[in-house]
Amino acid sequence: MRTLRRLVVACVALSLAHCGGSGGGGPKGRALRFDLGRYAFVNASAFKAAIGAGGFTVEAWLKPDSVTDTYLQGIAVGQDLSTGSRSWGLFLEDMVDGQLSGRVYVSPASWNTAKSSVMAVEPGVWTHVAMTWDGVGIRVFKNGVEVASQPQGGSVLPTDLLHIGVWPGEAGFKGLIDELRVWSVPRTEQQIAANRGFIVPSTEPGLVGYWRFEESSGQSLLDSSALGSTGTLGMGPVVDMADPERVEGGAPVVDKPVV
Ligand SMILES: [Ca+2]
């Protein structure tokens, strides 16, 4: 008994993450480390139709290395392959330090950006970021609080590919990304705030893509949503120099309590 108690105390001292604890403690799980020229992608065919007409939500946790770069840092960006255009994107902007933005591209050739007016994202800090589009406007959220909005009607361009950590042609994101989720519905500010710290079940209504980056090796990114859109590191299914690094110490999320 005393030995067990000592072990428990030791586990607490070392942090629960190293003792397999499932609750509390510091950062757990894994994340992907991106750098210039390192990225990932997902074939979006399984959820392409789901993020069109009814609006959508994209959210993730970030821990950027730097927010003062002079190029767009793509966090998650959809692409329409028929035109080559972006269809939407969540970015750190290039003109204002730490400025978070959400862009939506509609047919015919038109787009708008909702940009935060202040330094929304700081280097070295885990921050939850989200964008929604509901058919009439774009909203951007930091840690569950709206920091930007912009009217944008029309019909969003289709999404064939989801790029993670880059918009091809730009330099890309530097730092950690974790818990990337795509929803087929515009989530409310309350829903985003209430769920940002939770690992949500695959059965959550409207969840069409969920990459937790928990794999310890390999080139695949498992999708925890019901649609199963497996992502790929780097340029393709073999190890290459564009692969992001798998690192310990993921976003501060815990299992969603059963109510
Ligand atoms: Ca993770």
mmCIF file of C-alpha atoms and ligand atoms in Angstrom:
data_model
loop_
_atom_site.group_PDB
_atom_site.id
_atom_site.type_symbol
_atom_site.label_atom_id
_atom_site.label_comp_id
_atom_site.label_asym_id
_atom_site.label_seq_id
_atom_site.Cartn_x
_atom_site.Cartn_y
_atom_site.Cartn_z
ATOM 1 C CA MET A 1 0.000 0.000 0.000
ATOM 2 C CA ARG A 2 2.773 2.362 0.947
ATOM 3 C CA THR A 3 4.623 1.425 -2.235
ATOM 4 C CA LEU A 4 1.525 2.162 -4.280
ATOM 5 C CA ARG A 5 1.108 5.530 -2.575
ATOM 6 C CA ARG A 6 4.737 6.365 -3.297
ATOM 7 C CA LEU A 7 4.221 5.398 -6.927
ATOM 8 C CA VAL A 8 1.146 7.633 -7.181
ATOM 9 C CA VAL A 9 3.006 10.542 -5.615
ATOM 10 C CA ALA A 10 5.900 9.963 -7.984
ATOM 11 C CA CYS A 11 3.509 9.938 -10.918
ATOM 12 C CA VAL A 12 2.002 13.258 -9.858
ATOM 13 C CA ALA A 13 5.473 14.722 -9.449
ATOM 14 C CA LEU A 14 6.532 13.543 -12.902
ATOM 15 C CA SER A 15 3.229 14.743 -14.412
ATOM 16 C CA LEU A 16 0.400 12.405 -15.251
ATOM 17 C CA ALA A 17 1.313 12.360 -18.913
ATOM 18 C CA HIS A 18 4.207 10.022 -18.218
ATOM 19 C CA CYS A 19 2.189 7.631 -16.084
ATOM 20 C CA GLY A 20 -0.634 7.090 -18.535
ATOM 21 C CA GLY A 21 -3.132 9.171 -16.578
ATOM 22 C CA SER A 22 -6.174 10.215 -18.570
ATOM 23 C CA GLY A 23 -7.194 13.332 -16.692
ATOM 24 C CA GLY A 24 -5.582 16.576 -15.577
ATOM 25 C CA GLY A 25 -1.871 17.229 -15.749
ATOM 26 C CA GLY A 26 0.100 19.043 -18.394
ATOM 27 C CA PRO A 27 0.164 18.685 -22.162
ATOM 28 C CA LYS A 28 -0.688 15.197 -23.334
ATOM 29 C CA GLY A 29 -0.741 13.454 -26.620
ATOM 30 C CA ARG A 30 1.081 14.428 -29.753
ATOM 31 C CA ALA A 31 0.989 17.243 -32.238
ATOM 32 C CA LEU A 32 2.555 17.992 -35.592
ATOM 33 C CA ARG A 33 5.481 20.383 -35.829
ATOM 34 C CA PHE A 34 5.470 22.376 -39.046
ATOM 35 C CA ASP A 35 8.264 24.461 -40.481
ATOM 36 C CA LEU A 36 8.959 26.139 -43.755
ATOM 37 C CA GLY A 37 8.434 23.585 -46.495
ATOM 38 C CA ARG A 38 6.740 21.074 -44.204
ATOM 39 C CA TYR A 39 3.048 20.380 -44.606
ATOM 40 C CA ALA A 40 0.286 17.782 -44.792
ATOM 41 C CA PHE A 41 -2.836 17.292 -46.852
ATOM 42 C CA VAL A 42 -6.146 15.459 -46.923
ATOM 43 C CA ASN A 43 -8.163 14.398 -49.952
ATOM 44 C CA ALA A 44 -11.503 16.052 -49.199
ATOM 45 C CA SER A 45 -13.727 13.969 -51.477
ATOM 46 C CA ALA A 46 -15.571 12.404 -48.540
ATOM 47 C CA PHE A 47 -16.596 15.763 -47.078
ATOM 48 C CA LYS A 48 -16.510 17.989 -50.174
ATOM 49 C CA ALA A 49 -20.283 18.067 -50.528
ATOM 50 C CA ALA A 50 -20.796 18.584 -46.800
ATOM 51 C CA ILE A 51 -19.046 21.942 -46.526
ATOM 52 C CA GLY A 52 -20.796 23.766 -49.334
ATOM 53 C CA ALA A 53 -24.284 25.154 -49.106
ATOM 54 C CA GLY A 54 -24.987 24.976 -45.399
ATOM 55 C CA GLY A 55 -21.840 26.706 -44.235
ATOM 56 C CA PHE A 56 -18.990 25.186 -42.287
ATOM 57 C CA THR A 57 -16.585 25.489 -39.358
ATOM 58 C CA VAL A 58 -12.846 24.859 -39.199
ATOM 59 C CA GLU A 59 -10.997 24.853 -35.886
ATOM 60 C CA ALA A 60 -7.612 23.849 -34.519
ATOM 61 C CA TRP A 61 -5.129 24.427 -31.728
ATOM 62 C CA LEU A 62 -1.919 26.291 -32.578
ATOM 63 C CA LYS A 63 1.371 26.962 -30.869
ATOM 64 C CA PRO A 64 3.246 29.160 -33.347
ATOM 65 C CA ASP A 65 6.999 29.635 -33.269
ATOM 66 C CA SER A 66 6.649 33.119 -34.691
ATOM 67 C CA VAL A 67 3.839 35.540 -35.546
ATOM 68 C CA THR A 68 5.911 38.306 -37.116
ATOM 69 C CA ASP A 69 6.630 36.819 -40.510
ATOM 70 C CA THR A 70 6.027 38.668 -43.734
ATOM 71 C CA TYR A 71 4.145 35.916 -45.471
ATOM 72 C CA LEU A 72 0.834 34.187 -44.931
ATOM 73 C CA GLN A 73 1.024 31.263 -42.539
ATOM 74 C CA GLY A 74 -1.622 28.812 -43.704
ATOM 75 C CA ILE A 75 -3.096 26.779 -40.861
ATOM 76 C CA ALA A 76 -5.836 24.927 -42.748
ATOM 77 C CA VAL A 77 -6.722 25.810 -46.309
ATOM 78 C CA GLY A 78 -9.246 24.286 -48.693
ATOM 79 C CA GLN A 79 -8.532 24.140 -52.408
ATOM 80 C CA ASP A 80 -10.765 23.824 -55.442
ATOM 81 C CA LEU A 81 -8.742 21.811 -57.937
ATOM 82 C CA SER A 82 -10.907 22.750 -60.937
ATOM 83 C CA THR A 83 -9.804 26.387 -60.676
ATOM 84 C CA GLY A 84 -6.729 25.948 -58.470
ATOM 85 C CA SER A 85 -8.201 28.580 -56.140
ATOM 86 C CA ARG A 86 -8.450 28.474 -52.415
ATOM 87 C CA SER A 87 -12.019 27.766 -51.322
ATOM 88 C CA TRP A 88 -11.486 28.931 -47.765
ATOM 89 C CA GLY A 89 -8.621 29.298 -45.313
ATOM 90 C CA LEU A 90 -7.615 29.954 -41.746
ATOM 91 C CA PHE A 91 -4.381 31.966 -41.604
ATOM 92 C CA LEU A 92 -1.931 34.004 -39.619
ATOM 93 C CA GLU A 93 -1.706 37.153 -41.735
ATOM 94 C CA ASP A 94 1.476 38.662 -43.115
ATOM 95 C CA MET A 95 0.958 42.410 -42.607
ATOM 96 C CA VAL A 96 0.032 42.586 -38.918
ATOM 97 C CA ASP A 97 1.848 40.575 -36.250
ATOM 98 C CA GLY A 98 -0.271 37.794 -34.769
ATOM 99 C CA GLN A 99 -3.289 38.674 -36.882
ATOM 100 C CA LEU A 100 -5.679 35.776 -37.283
ATOM 101 C CA SER A 101 -7.855 35.602 -40.379
ATOM 102 C CA GLY A 102 -10.516 33.547 -42.082
ATOM 103 C CA ARG A 103 -11.009 33.772 -45.839
ATOM 104 C CA VAL A 104 -13.851 32.489 -47.967
ATOM 105 C CA TYR A 105 -13.784 32.319 -51.768
ATOM 106 C CA VAL A 106 -17.071 32.253 -53.631
ATOM 107 C CA SER A 107 -18.123 31.710 -57.208
ATOM 108 C CA PRO A 108 -17.602 33.605 -59.454
ATOM 109 C CA ALA A 109 -14.121 34.858 -58.489
ATOM 110 C CA SER A 110 -14.679 36.836 -55.331
ATOM 111 C CA TRP A 111 -13.433 36.516 -51.800
ATOM 112 C CA ASN A 112 -13.368 38.226 -48.450
ATOM 113 C CA THR A 113 -11.282 38.079 -45.298
ATOM 114 C CA ALA A 114 -12.259 38.519 -41.669
ATOM 115 C CA LYS A 115 -9.144 39.720 -39.829
ATOM 116 C CA SER A 116 -8.620 40.204 -36.135
ATOM 117 C CA SER A 117 -7.653 43.799 -35.311
ATOM 118 C CA VAL A 118 -5.254 42.936 -32.522
ATOM 119 C CA MET A 119 -2.459 40.438 -31.981
ATOM 120 C CA ALA A 120 -4.748 37.468 -31.531
ATOM 121 C CA VAL A 121 -2.098 34.777 -31.508
ATOM 122 C CA GLU A 122 1.148 34.870 -29.565
ATOM 123 C CA PRO A 123 4.241 32.764 -30.150
ATOM 124 C CA GLY A 124 4.820 29.791 -27.878
ATOM 125 C CA VAL A 125 1.284 29.712 -26.480
ATOM 126 C CA TRP A 126 -1.345 27.084 -27.264
ATOM 127 C CA THR A 127 -4.298 29.009 -28.722
ATOM 128 C CA HIS A 128 -7.561 27.677 -30.085
ATOM 129 C CA VAL A 129 -8.547 29.233 -33.406
ATOM 130 C CA ALA A 130 -11.705 28.808 -35.457
ATOM 131 C CA MET A 131 -13.526 30.197 -38.460
ATOM 132 C CA THR A 132 -17.110 29.809 -39.545
ATOM 133 C CA TRP A 133 -19.025 30.732 -42.678
ATOM 134 C CA ASP A 134 -22.810 30.620 -42.664
ATOM 135 C CA GLY A 135 -23.660 31.759 -46.186
ATOM 136 C CA VAL A 136 -23.812 35.449 -45.265
ATOM 137 C CA GLY A 137 -20.638 36.087 -43.316
ATOM 138 C CA ILE A 138 -17.263 34.927 -42.033
ATOM 139 C CA ARG A 139 -16.490 34.870 -38.317
ATOM 140 C CA VAL A 140 -13.121 34.217 -36.651
ATOM 141 C CA PHE A 141 -12.656 33.111 -33.048
ATOM 142 C CA LYS A 142 -9.746 33.018 -30.635
ATOM 143 C CA ASN A 143 -10.169 30.731 -27.631
ATOM 144 C CA GLY A 144 -13.909 30.645 -28.280
ATOM 145 C CA VAL A 145 -14.393 34.422 -28.491
ATOM 146 C CA GLU A 146 -15.158 36.207 -31.768
ATOM 147 C CA VAL A 147 -12.263 38.443 -32.847
ATOM 148 C CA ALA A 148 -13.322 39.262 -36.418
ATOM 149 C CA SER A 149 -16.286 39.149 -38.789
ATOM 150 C CA GLN A 150 -16.900 40.097 -42.402
ATOM 151 C CA PRO A 151 -19.972 39.857 -44.652
ATOM 152 C CA GLN A 152 -19.597 37.325 -47.475
ATOM 153 C CA GLY A 153 -22.567 35.820 -49.277
ATOM 154 C CA GLY A 154 -22.603 33.635 -52.363
ATOM 155 C CA SER A 155 -21.658 30.064 -52.950
ATOM 156 C CA VAL A 156 -18.322 28.879 -51.571
ATOM 157 C CA LEU A 157 -16.005 27.208 -54.069
ATOM 158 C CA PRO A 158 -15.795 23.425 -53.691
ATOM 159 C CA THR A 159 -13.094 21.851 -51.539
ATOM 160 C CA ASP A 160 -11.137 19.018 -53.162
ATOM 161 C CA LEU A 161 -8.042 19.188 -50.974
ATOM 162 C CA LEU A 162 -7.440 20.309 -47.418
ATOM 163 C CA HIS A 163 -3.918 21.654 -46.936
ATOM 164 C CA ILE A 164 -2.541 21.658 -43.386
ATOM 165 C CA GLY A 165 0.234 24.025 -42.354
ATOM 166 C CA VAL A 166 0.552 25.751 -45.697
ATOM 167 C CA TRP A 167 -1.131 27.313 -48.655
ATOM 168 C CA PRO A 168 0.953 25.976 -51.539
ATOM 169 C CA GLY A 169 3.082 28.796 -52.897
ATOM 170 C CA GLU A 170 3.324 30.560 -49.533
ATOM 171 C CA ALA A 171 6.035 29.787 -47.012
ATOM 172 C CA GLY A 172 3.726 28.166 -44.479
ATOM 173 C CA PHE A 173 3.150 27.772 -40.778
ATOM 174 C CA LYS A 174 5.958 27.384 -38.253
ATOM 175 C CA GLY A 175 5.120 25.682 -34.978
ATOM 176 C CA LEU A 176 2.654 23.135 -33.646
ATOM 177 C CA ILE A 177 -0.848 22.353 -34.894
ATOM 178 C CA ASP A 178 -3.192 19.925 -33.171
ATOM 179 C CA GLU A 179 -6.846 18.860 -33.009
ATOM 180 C CA LEU A 180 -7.918 19.995 -36.474
ATOM 181 C CA ARG A 181 -11.675 19.703 -36.961
ATOM 182 C CA VAL A 182 -13.977 20.422 -39.885
ATOM 183 C CA TRP A 183 -17.741 20.693 -39.460
ATOM 184 C CA SER A 184 -20.474 20.755 -42.100
ATOM 185 C CA VAL A 185 -22.332 23.418 -40.140
ATOM 186 C CA PRO A 186 -21.488 26.911 -38.886
ATOM 187 C CA ARG A 187 -20.939 26.261 -35.187
ATOM 188 C CA THR A 188 -22.033 28.973 -32.767
ATOM 189 C CA GLU A 189 -19.641 30.953 -30.610
ATOM 190 C CA GLN A 190 -21.067 29.125 -27.602
ATOM 191 C CA GLN A 191 -20.496 25.697 -29.191
ATOM 192 C CA ILE A 192 -16.929 26.572 -30.175
ATOM 193 C CA ALA A 193 -16.120 27.921 -26.720
ATOM 194 C CA ALA A 194 -17.723 25.012 -24.894
ATOM 195 C CA ASN A 195 -15.956 22.289 -26.895
ATOM 196 C CA ARG A 196 -12.529 23.693 -27.682
ATOM 197 C CA GLY A 197 -10.940 21.947 -24.702
ATOM 198 C CA PHE A 198 -12.579 18.590 -25.352
ATOM 199 C CA ILE A 199 -11.848 15.586 -27.513
ATOM 200 C CA VAL A 200 -15.263 15.192 -29.108
ATOM 201 C CA PRO A 201 -16.847 11.864 -30.123
ATOM 202 C CA SER A 202 -16.923 10.876 -33.788
ATOM 203 C CA THR A 203 -20.712 10.881 -33.572
ATOM 204 C CA GLU A 204 -20.951 14.628 -32.880
ATOM 205 C CA PRO A 205 -23.535 16.037 -35.359
ATOM 206 C CA GLY A 206 -21.888 17.809 -38.299
ATOM 207 C CA LEU A 207 -18.357 16.577 -37.596
ATOM 208 C CA VAL A 208 -16.931 15.685 -41.026
ATOM 209 C CA GLY A 209 -13.192 15.682 -40.333
ATOM 210 C CA TYR A 210 -11.115 15.334 -37.171
ATOM 211 C CA TRP A 211 -7.368 14.879 -37.170
ATOM 212 C CA ARG A 212 -5.825 14.460 -33.712
ATOM 213 C CA PHE A 213 -2.247 13.746 -34.836
ATOM 214 C CA GLU A 214 -1.826 11.041 -32.179
ATOM 215 C CA GLU A 215 0.011 8.570 -34.410
ATOM 216 C CA SER A 216 3.569 7.930 -33.256
ATOM 217 C CA SER A 217 4.920 7.102 -36.712
ATOM 218 C CA GLY A 218 3.995 6.581 -40.328
ATOM 219 C CA GLN A 219 2.809 8.852 -43.104
ATOM 220 C CA SER A 220 -0.917 8.732 -42.337
ATOM 221 C CA LEU A 221 -3.091 11.106 -40.329
ATOM 222 C CA LEU A 222 -6.085 9.240 -38.989
ATOM 223 C CA ASP A 223 -9.478 10.930 -39.191
ATOM 224 C CA SER A 224 -11.457 10.470 -35.974
ATOM 225 C CA SER A 225 -14.699 11.583 -37.626
ATOM 226 C CA ALA A 226 -17.136 9.062 -39.070
ATOM 227 C CA LEU A 227 -15.983 9.896 -42.616
ATOM 228 C CA GLY A 228 -12.466 8.481 -42.269
ATOM 229 C CA SER A 229 -10.564 10.867 -44.555
ATOM 230 C CA THR A 230 -6.992 9.788 -43.869
ATOM 231 C CA GLY A 231 -4.443 12.553 -44.340
ATOM 232 C CA THR A 232 -0.874 12.313 -45.593
ATOM 233 C CA LEU A 233 2.342 13.898 -44.385
ATOM 234 C CA GLY A 234 4.500 15.864 -46.790
ATOM 235 C CA MET A 235 4.430 15.250 -50.520
ATOM 236 C CA GLY A 236 3.012 11.730 -50.456
ATOM 237 C CA PRO A 237 2.941 8.306 -48.848
ATOM 238 C CA VAL A 238 6.717 7.885 -48.574
ATOM 239 C CA VAL A 239 9.061 9.684 -46.179
ATOM 240 C CA ASP A 240 10.208 12.986 -47.674
ATOM 241 C CA MET A 241 11.696 16.304 -46.599
ATOM 242 C CA ALA A 242 8.279 17.981 -46.501
ATOM 243 C CA ASP A 243 6.991 15.732 -43.699
ATOM 244 C CA PRO A 244 6.049 17.596 -40.508
ATOM 245 C CA GLU A 245 7.591 16.196 -37.337
ATOM 246 C CA ARG A 246 5.518 14.194 -34.845
ATOM 247 C CA VAL A 247 6.157 15.602 -31.351
ATOM 248 C CA GLU A 248 5.068 14.876 -27.790
ATOM 249 C CA GLY A 249 3.064 17.528 -25.971
ATOM 250 C CA GLY A 250 -0.213 18.134 -27.769
ATOM 251 C CA ALA A 251 -2.938 20.701 -27.267
ATOM 252 C CA PRO A 252 -4.561 20.998 -23.807
ATOM 253 C CA VAL A 253 -7.606 18.844 -24.488
ATOM 254 C CA VAL A 254 -9.357 16.186 -22.410
ATOM 255 C CA ASP A 255 -12.062 13.640 -23.100
ATOM 256 C CA LYS A 256 -15.532 15.162 -23.248
ATOM 257 C CA PRO A 257 -17.476 14.195 -20.130
ATOM 258 C CA VAL A 258 -20.475 11.958 -20.706
ATOM 259 C CA VAL A 259 -23.569 13.838 -19.532
HETATM 260 CA CA CA B 1 -2.946 15.504 -30.654
#
